[in-house]
Amino acid sequence: MSETDLTTAPGLEAWIARGREMAEREDRARAVARGRRFDTIAVHGLYDHLAAAANQGAIIEPAYLAPAQHFADSEELEAALGYLMPAWGYTRIANPTTHYLEETLALLEAYGTGLTAATVATGSGMAAVHLATNALLAADPARPGAVPNLVASAKCYGGTFMLFSARYAAERGIDVRWVADPLDADAWAAAIDGDTRFLYAEVPSNPAVAVVDIPALAALAHGHGIPLLVDATVATPACLRPLGLGADVVIHSLSKAIGGSGLAIAGAVTARHDIPARVGPDELRADFATHLKLLPGRDLGPALSPSSALALLSDLRTLRPRMDAWSRSTLAVAEFLEAHSAVARVWYPGLASHPGHAVAARDFSLADGDAEGRPVARYGSLLAFTLKGGLPAARSMYDRLSLVFRATDLGRVKSVATIPSISTHQQQGEEGRATADIDEGLIRLSVGGEHPDDVIADLAQALDLG
Ligand SMILES: *Cc1c(COP(=O)(O)O)cnc(C)c1O
């Protein structure tokens, strides 16, 4: 990233000093970005006129596909690989294109909170869940023989359920404590003890669109000196910013609404600075995301492809207007379904009938509000429903969809539906689905960017079960 005159190659100290200048320049760019509105940050991030000048004037962030960075001399190599100066070195650890994505995400996640946050991007959402949680489950030398545990909402993504129950509990003996009703504060409190490493919740959850009381859970976690991790994939920072509500770490599958046009599989971990944690070095607490990036990420290797980072940067620019429109369409579809005679029940946090509606109405807010800047809640593009005829009726209506795609996907610009019990949550088995409270006839619908009337018309014809 630096231009160097080889004939006057400076020594290690000079490289470190140059690194300090580079870091200060980025700090200034961050401070400028923080003074801007959500959409402006989403469009520009840290890629300013100076950054463009260093990239042949390109107004769009360039794709740095090179695996490695050339260094001017051995001392720059030494300073860079020793993490003594900002550099990217090798794409498994860092990459300039990915860096722009990470910086934009960190700014959006901390938007309006006054907090400082950092982000590490990963090659999938599951890689993000793994990277963040694995680091907190390390053996504690101060408590030899102790079995670490985690406390998690059972209403979570099937992949997360399998990571925790199959990989962590069954293979590694970690004590995974599921909370069946994530709105039950007493159940969370009762599960925590001296070996609990973190609390984990999804808001809203996939597929049940359950919510949790983030401020209450954060207070509970902090009282025990442990962090609260929130997977906010379905909400995105346009609708919900968990760090501002007290959460320490936010996890995203960027494959979903953030990358709504569907060109990449990716994930991200964003953390506020100075999180509480019972294990790990001081650097882990001071800047969790950067620690994950530089050490566990380097060694475990879940890096994101820079081509994907660029596709995601492109989608991120329109996140807020997209989530505003998709959320309004989803509410219209939810209201249509709730009024339909063949439908047994609809789950959508924006409906008054949702058990978490009051909590969601308090915590969800579209960044920068409505067109007049008035505060307004938007609840994302995911809903779930059951039919009076159970699974057979669900299959029959599902097979009749002619616009909505049948796919295990969500947050997509194209509406998609799935039946979790026979797809995404099949691997959990009946017992796992009972833990997560997933009705076998549940249909999960992700509403996209089509005109809502066309989505409703497709559902109406499919529901005409004859
Ligand atoms: C899809 C999803 C994940 C996993 O993301 P991938 O990018 O598919 O690995 C994690 N959490 C939630 C809530 C999801 O919907």
XYZ file of C-alpha atoms and ligand atoms in Angstrom:
481
model
C 0.000 0.000 0.000
C 3.004 2.283 0.327
C 5.237 3.686 -2.350
C 8.870 3.372 -1.429
C 12.070 4.636 -2.908
C 14.302 1.594 -2.640
C 17.470 3.664 -2.649
C 16.449 5.317 0.622
C 14.807 2.281 2.235
C 14.296 3.196 5.866
C 14.980 0.935 8.811
C 12.524 -0.934 11.013
C 11.872 2.087 13.250
C 11.146 4.227 10.227
C 8.648 1.646 8.963
C 6.952 1.593 12.342
C 6.759 5.392 12.285
C 5.316 5.278 8.775
C 2.798 2.692 10.016
C 1.763 5.048 12.799
C 1.100 7.766 10.225
C -0.971 5.351 8.120
C -3.005 4.371 11.190
C -3.543 8.012 12.127
C -4.706 8.792 8.619
C -7.259 5.989 8.842
C -8.368 7.235 12.249
C -9.023 10.630 10.695
C -10.994 9.022 7.843
C -13.010 7.067 10.440
C -13.752 10.247 12.392
C -14.980 11.945 9.204
C -17.126 8.916 8.310
C -18.616 8.809 11.835
C -19.959 12.325 11.331
C -21.965 11.178 8.302
C -25.416 9.614 7.935
C -26.029 5.884 7.612
C -26.544 5.866 3.827
C -23.432 7.971 3.251
C -21.317 5.599 5.342
C -22.845 2.627 3.517
C -21.951 4.175 0.143
C -18.455 5.505 0.949
C -17.110 3.769 4.061
C -13.467 4.770 4.439
C -12.767 4.911 0.716
C -12.248 8.661 0.313
C -10.522 10.930 -2.205
C -7.100 10.135 -0.743
C -7.743 6.396 -0.999
C -8.892 6.837 -4.604
C -5.760 8.852 -5.408
C -3.664 5.928 -4.175
C -5.652 3.609 -6.478
C -5.252 5.340 -9.862
C -8.272 7.504 -9.095
C -10.774 4.634 -9.145
C -14.001 5.853 -7.517
C -15.016 2.279 -6.627
C -12.895 0.241 -4.231
C -10.548 -1.906 -6.369
C -10.554 -5.703 -6.164
C -7.173 -6.722 -4.774
C -7.137 -10.347 -5.851
C -3.416 -10.805 -5.200
C -2.712 -13.297 -2.443
C 0.290 -11.395 -1.166
C 1.809 -7.942 -0.757
C 5.310 -7.088 -1.985
C 7.504 -5.368 0.591
C 10.087 -2.721 -0.141
C 12.751 -4.338 2.003
C 13.337 -6.902 4.715
C 12.564 -4.383 7.428
C 9.140 -3.547 6.047
C 8.475 -7.313 5.803
C 9.552 -7.721 9.427
C 7.472 -4.782 10.681
C 4.390 -5.910 8.720
C 4.452 -9.582 9.668
C 5.154 -8.681 13.287
C 1.947 -6.581 13.219
C 4.088 -3.525 14.047
C 2.566 -1.473 11.221
C -0.685 -1.629 9.214
C -0.120 -3.861 6.199
C -2.012 -6.649 4.586
C 0.766 -9.122 3.896
C -1.276 -12.141 2.882
C -4.961 -12.411 1.973
C -5.704 -15.182 4.500
C -4.927 -12.626 7.229
C -5.900 -9.316 5.623
C -6.652 -7.788 2.229
C -7.270 -4.170 1.159
C -10.635 -4.865 -0.519
C -11.855 -6.906 2.439
C -10.576 -4.171 4.731
C -12.955 -1.627 3.155
C -15.871 -4.003 3.718
C -14.859 -4.583 7.350
C -14.500 -0.883 8.058
C -17.894 -0.059 6.538
C -19.601 -2.810 8.537
C -17.971 -1.655 11.787
C -19.128 1.924 11.181
C -22.706 0.867 10.342
C -22.956 -1.474 13.324
C -21.804 1.284 15.702
C -23.937 3.925 13.953
C -25.504 6.365 16.391
C -24.086 4.585 19.448
C -20.926 6.620 20.111
C -19.095 3.278 20.412
C -15.936 2.217 18.647
C -16.241 -1.162 16.943
C -14.140 -3.332 14.660
C -15.085 -6.090 12.227
C -13.485 -9.232 10.865
C -15.046 -10.653 7.690
C -15.154 -14.418 7.144
C -15.790 -16.861 4.308
C -19.304 -17.738 5.576
C -21.729 -16.903 8.343
C -20.931 -20.208 10.052
C -17.212 -19.338 9.941
C -18.115 -16.122 11.783
C -20.159 -17.983 14.417
C -17.301 -20.454 14.853
C -14.489 -17.883 14.960
C -16.242 -15.737 17.580
C -17.455 -18.517 19.868
C -14.424 -20.824 19.613
C -12.088 -18.092 20.901
C -14.220 -17.759 24.046
C -14.222 -21.511 24.744
C -10.445 -21.874 25.233
C -9.240 -23.879 28.232
C -8.731 -21.699 31.311
C -5.301 -22.368 32.884
C -6.619 -20.896 36.147
C -9.348 -23.562 36.324
C -7.747 -26.851 35.256
C -10.277 -29.561 34.545
C -13.241 -27.163 34.539
C -15.767 -27.746 31.743
C -16.605 -24.486 29.974
C -20.237 -23.848 29.144
C -22.232 -21.496 26.963
C -25.837 -20.408 27.309
C -27.723 -20.014 24.035
C -31.222 -19.378 22.796
C -32.574 -22.627 21.360
C -34.354 -20.544 18.751
C -31.440 -20.282 16.385
C -30.214 -21.135 12.918
C -29.864 -24.897 12.212
C -26.150 -24.538 11.421
C -25.503 -22.805 14.738
C -27.518 -25.475 16.540
C -25.318 -28.169 14.927
C -22.042 -26.295 15.644
C -22.968 -25.997 19.325
C -24.553 -29.428 19.830
C -22.531 -31.695 17.495
C -19.131 -29.983 17.257
C -18.850 -28.313 20.679
C -20.973 -30.514 22.977
C -20.674 -33.996 21.453
C -17.120 -33.766 20.092
C -15.440 -31.470 22.592
C -17.435 -31.992 25.758
C -18.453 -28.356 26.083
C -21.574 -27.919 28.174
C -24.179 -26.312 25.899
C -27.134 -24.950 27.847
C -30.174 -24.168 25.713
C -32.763 -21.624 26.760
C -36.082 -22.755 25.279
C -37.945 -19.454 25.621
C -35.461 -16.672 24.880
C -37.803 -14.038 26.386
C -37.663 -15.831 29.768
C -35.018 -13.797 31.670
C -35.074 -16.189 34.650
C -34.193 -19.165 32.437
C -31.088 -17.340 31.172
C -30.063 -16.312 34.700
C -30.522 -19.841 36.090
C -28.232 -21.354 33.422
C -25.192 -19.144 34.163
C -22.385 -20.190 36.525
C -18.657 -19.582 37.053
C -17.739 -21.582 33.936
C -20.126 -19.812 31.562
C -18.134 -18.116 28.815
C -20.837 -16.200 26.933
C -24.537 -15.743 26.203
C -25.680 -16.274 22.619
C -28.914 -15.173 20.946
C -30.315 -14.614 17.487
C -32.501 -11.547 16.837
C -34.787 -12.188 15.068
C -34.150 -15.924 14.948
C -34.153 -18.124 11.883
C -36.708 -19.634 11.281
C -38.974 -18.842 14.238
C -38.371 -15.025 14.109
C -38.150 -14.953 17.926
C -36.602 -11.942 19.643
C -34.767 -11.465 22.946
C -34.535 -8.523 25.319
C -30.999 -7.440 24.390
C -30.560 -4.765 27.122
C -31.743 -7.210 29.829
C -29.487 -10.022 28.575
C -26.517 -7.650 28.265
C -26.983 -6.500 31.875
C -27.186 -10.133 32.985
C -24.034 -11.110 31.051
C -22.056 -8.100 32.249
C -23.026 -8.829 35.850
C -21.162 -12.121 35.400
C -18.216 -10.597 33.526
C -19.085 -12.366 30.273
C -20.048 -11.069 26.816
C -23.397 -11.183 25.010
C -23.123 -12.323 21.384
C -26.031 -11.545 19.043
C -26.544 -12.984 15.569
C -28.438 -10.150 13.856
C -28.273 -11.575 10.311
C -32.007 -11.281 9.736
C -32.281 -7.706 11.062
C -29.119 -6.135 9.562
C -27.747 -2.880 11.041
C -30.336 -0.953 9.005
C -33.094 -2.243 11.344
C -31.288 -3.203 14.575
C -27.956 -2.172 16.079
C -27.374 -4.547 19.020
C -24.130 -2.867 20.175
C -26.096 0.266 21.039
C -28.464 -1.886 23.123
C -25.619 -3.375 25.185
C -24.491 -6.418 23.170
C -20.723 -6.912 22.931
C -20.424 -8.848 19.693
C -22.649 -8.915 16.600
C -22.464 -11.788 14.135
C -23.746 -11.710 10.576
C -24.143 -14.091 7.755
C -23.397 -11.598 4.981
C -24.779 -14.215 2.576
C -28.302 -13.093 3.487
C -29.923 -9.614 3.464
C -26.651 -7.667 3.613
C -25.546 -9.492 0.451
C -29.136 -9.503 -0.811
C -28.419 -9.838 -4.524
C -26.908 -13.253 -3.833
C -23.420 -13.142 -5.308
C -21.439 -14.352 -2.300
C -21.303 -16.530 0.802
C -19.714 -14.576 3.647
C -19.890 -13.661 7.304
C -18.667 -11.069 9.780
C -17.945 -10.608 13.470
C -18.239 -7.043 14.764
C -17.317 -6.234 18.344
C -17.239 -3.133 20.456
C -13.919 -2.358 22.103
C -13.313 -3.506 25.718
C -15.647 -6.472 26.022
C -15.791 -8.577 29.190
C -14.416 -12.141 28.878
C -13.216 -14.755 31.358
C -10.484 -16.195 29.108
C -7.931 -15.037 26.592
C -5.268 -12.339 26.505
C -5.942 -8.649 27.218
C -5.945 -7.984 23.456
C -9.002 -10.239 23.132
C -10.940 -7.984 25.534
C -9.537 -4.702 24.171
C -10.386 -5.329 20.493
C -12.047 -8.710 20.041
C -12.631 -8.491 16.266
C -9.067 -7.416 15.473
C -7.738 -10.113 17.802
C -9.836 -12.714 15.942
C -8.555 -11.406 12.624
C -4.859 -11.302 13.485
C -4.486 -14.483 15.554
C -7.259 -17.141 15.578
C -8.332 -16.078 12.055
C -4.756 -16.337 10.796
C -4.433 -19.837 12.252
C -7.908 -21.246 11.510
C -8.071 -19.710 8.023
C -11.728 -18.703 7.454
C -10.748 -15.722 5.247
C -13.218 -14.146 2.835
C -12.418 -13.973 -0.879
C -11.747 -10.353 -1.969
C -14.039 -10.847 -5.004
C -16.856 -11.622 -2.597
C -15.891 -8.634 -0.443
C -16.360 -6.380 -3.462
C -19.765 -7.892 -4.320
C -20.816 -7.332 -0.706
C -19.568 -3.737 -0.642
C -21.799 -3.131 -3.658
C -24.877 -4.528 -1.913
C -24.119 -2.772 1.343
C -24.432 0.647 -0.302
C -28.209 0.253 -0.656
C -28.827 -1.605 2.613
C -31.044 0.934 4.376
C -33.474 1.779 1.543
C -33.668 -1.932 0.681
C -34.432 -3.029 4.233
C -36.980 -0.233 4.556
C -38.832 -1.372 1.416
C -38.502 -5.123 2.074
C -39.665 -4.720 5.689
C -42.762 -2.801 4.586
C -43.541 -5.464 1.968
C -43.035 -8.206 4.555
C -45.448 -6.538 6.973
C -48.041 -6.336 4.180
C -47.545 -10.039 3.392
C -47.715 -10.944 7.104
C -51.007 -9.056 7.462
C -52.411 -10.789 4.385
C -51.460 -14.213 5.763
C -52.794 -13.459 9.238
C -56.189 -12.632 7.742
C -56.326 -15.741 5.515
C -58.717 -18.523 6.547
C -56.279 -21.370 5.701
C -53.517 -19.919 7.905
C -53.225 -21.096 11.514
C -50.588 -18.678 12.757
C -48.101 -16.063 11.522
C -44.863 -15.064 13.250
C -43.444 -11.639 12.392
C -42.013 -9.250 15.004
C -43.888 -6.368 13.349
C -47.294 -7.971 14.069
C -49.015 -7.101 17.362
C -49.758 -10.844 17.768
C -46.015 -11.717 17.989
C -44.982 -12.607 21.565
C -41.916 -10.354 21.263
C -43.659 -7.447 19.551
C -43.321 -5.016 22.474
C -39.601 -5.746 22.846
C -39.073 -5.539 19.089
C -41.043 -2.275 18.797
C -38.801 -0.809 21.500
C -35.466 -2.038 20.075
C -35.832 -2.114 16.289
C -35.440 1.197 14.507
C -34.704 2.033 10.918
C -31.421 3.966 10.880
C -32.191 7.681 10.375
C -35.947 7.033 10.495
C -38.549 7.487 7.773
C -38.477 9.883 4.809
C -39.143 12.803 7.204
C -36.486 11.550 9.629
C -39.075 10.450 12.210
C -38.179 7.352 14.278
C -39.755 4.261 12.785
C -39.376 0.532 13.461
C -38.650 -1.848 10.595
C -38.555 -5.584 11.299
C -36.761 -7.193 8.371
C -37.870 -9.465 5.554
C -38.360 -12.813 7.315
C -41.647 -14.270 8.543
C -42.955 -17.740 9.326
C -46.416 -19.257 9.299
C -48.309 -22.492 9.766
C -51.435 -23.724 8.014
C -54.503 -25.268 9.598
C -53.816 -28.432 7.591
C -50.316 -28.919 9.115
C -47.395 -30.347 7.126
C -49.490 -31.910 4.298
C -51.174 -28.561 3.624
C -47.824 -26.780 3.915
C -46.272 -29.101 1.302
C -49.228 -28.712 -1.020
C -49.233 -24.907 -0.853
C -45.419 -24.873 -1.119
C -45.482 -26.943 -4.298
C -47.978 -24.557 -5.879
C -45.810 -21.435 -5.506
C -45.009 -20.098 -8.961
C -43.190 -16.796 -8.290
C -41.652 -17.374 -4.867
C -38.648 -19.673 -5.155
C -38.455 -22.935 -3.216
C -34.978 -22.697 -1.648
C -33.166 -22.767 1.670
C -32.299 -19.119 1.479
C -33.371 -15.818 2.983
C -32.670 -12.097 2.869
C -32.677 -12.415 -0.891
C -33.823 -9.805 -3.448
C -36.054 -12.621 -4.779
C -38.705 -13.996 -2.441
C -37.900 -17.514 -1.249
C -39.720 -19.981 0.979
C -38.691 -23.152 2.723
C -40.140 -25.746 5.088
C -37.456 -25.871 7.815
C -38.465 -29.243 9.307
C -37.631 -31.025 6.041
C -34.695 -28.797 5.024
C -32.522 -26.449 7.087
C -33.545 -27.953 10.415
C -33.788 -31.580 9.283
C -30.358 -32.474 10.666
C -31.407 -31.409 14.163
C -33.813 -34.336 14.387
C -37.169 -34.308 16.106
C -35.713 -33.727 19.551
C -33.599 -30.802 18.366
C -36.586 -29.281 16.608
C -38.638 -29.714 19.770
C -35.874 -27.889 21.713
C -35.947 -25.095 19.170
C -39.759 -25.286 19.081
C -40.012 -25.720 15.306
C -43.419 -26.906 14.160
C -43.036 -29.533 11.411
C -45.523 -27.632 9.240
C -43.790 -24.265 9.645
C -43.180 -22.384 6.383
C -40.439 -19.776 6.399
C -40.902 -16.977 3.909
C -38.327 -14.360 3.027
C -39.905 -11.486 1.132
C -37.730 -9.837 -1.510
C -37.776 -6.761 -3.666
C -40.769 -7.667 -5.851
C -43.936 -5.579 -5.629
C -45.721 -6.983 -2.564
C -48.959 -7.348 -4.536
C -47.307 -9.959 -6.753
C -45.953 -11.897 -3.774
C -49.395 -11.799 -2.140
C -51.041 -12.926 -5.400
C -48.685 -15.915 -5.603
C -49.395 -16.852 -1.978
C -53.148 -16.405 -2.517
C -53.227 -18.811 -5.454
C -50.990 -21.293 -3.640
C -53.211 -21.137 -0.529
C -56.314 -21.871 -2.590
C -55.868 -25.478 -1.541
C -59.087 -26.520 -3.242
C -27.614 -18.407 7.129
C -27.397 -18.051 8.545
C -26.168 -18.311 9.173
C -25.032 -19.016 8.472
O -24.583 -18.266 7.397
P -23.830 -18.900 6.102
O -23.339 -17.685 5.408
O -24.847 -19.683 5.362
O -22.734 -19.759 6.637
C -26.017 -17.921 10.488
N -27.019 -17.315 11.163
C -28.213 -17.057 10.596
C -29.280 -16.376 11.392
C -28.442 -17.408 9.271
O -29.635 -17.159 8.707
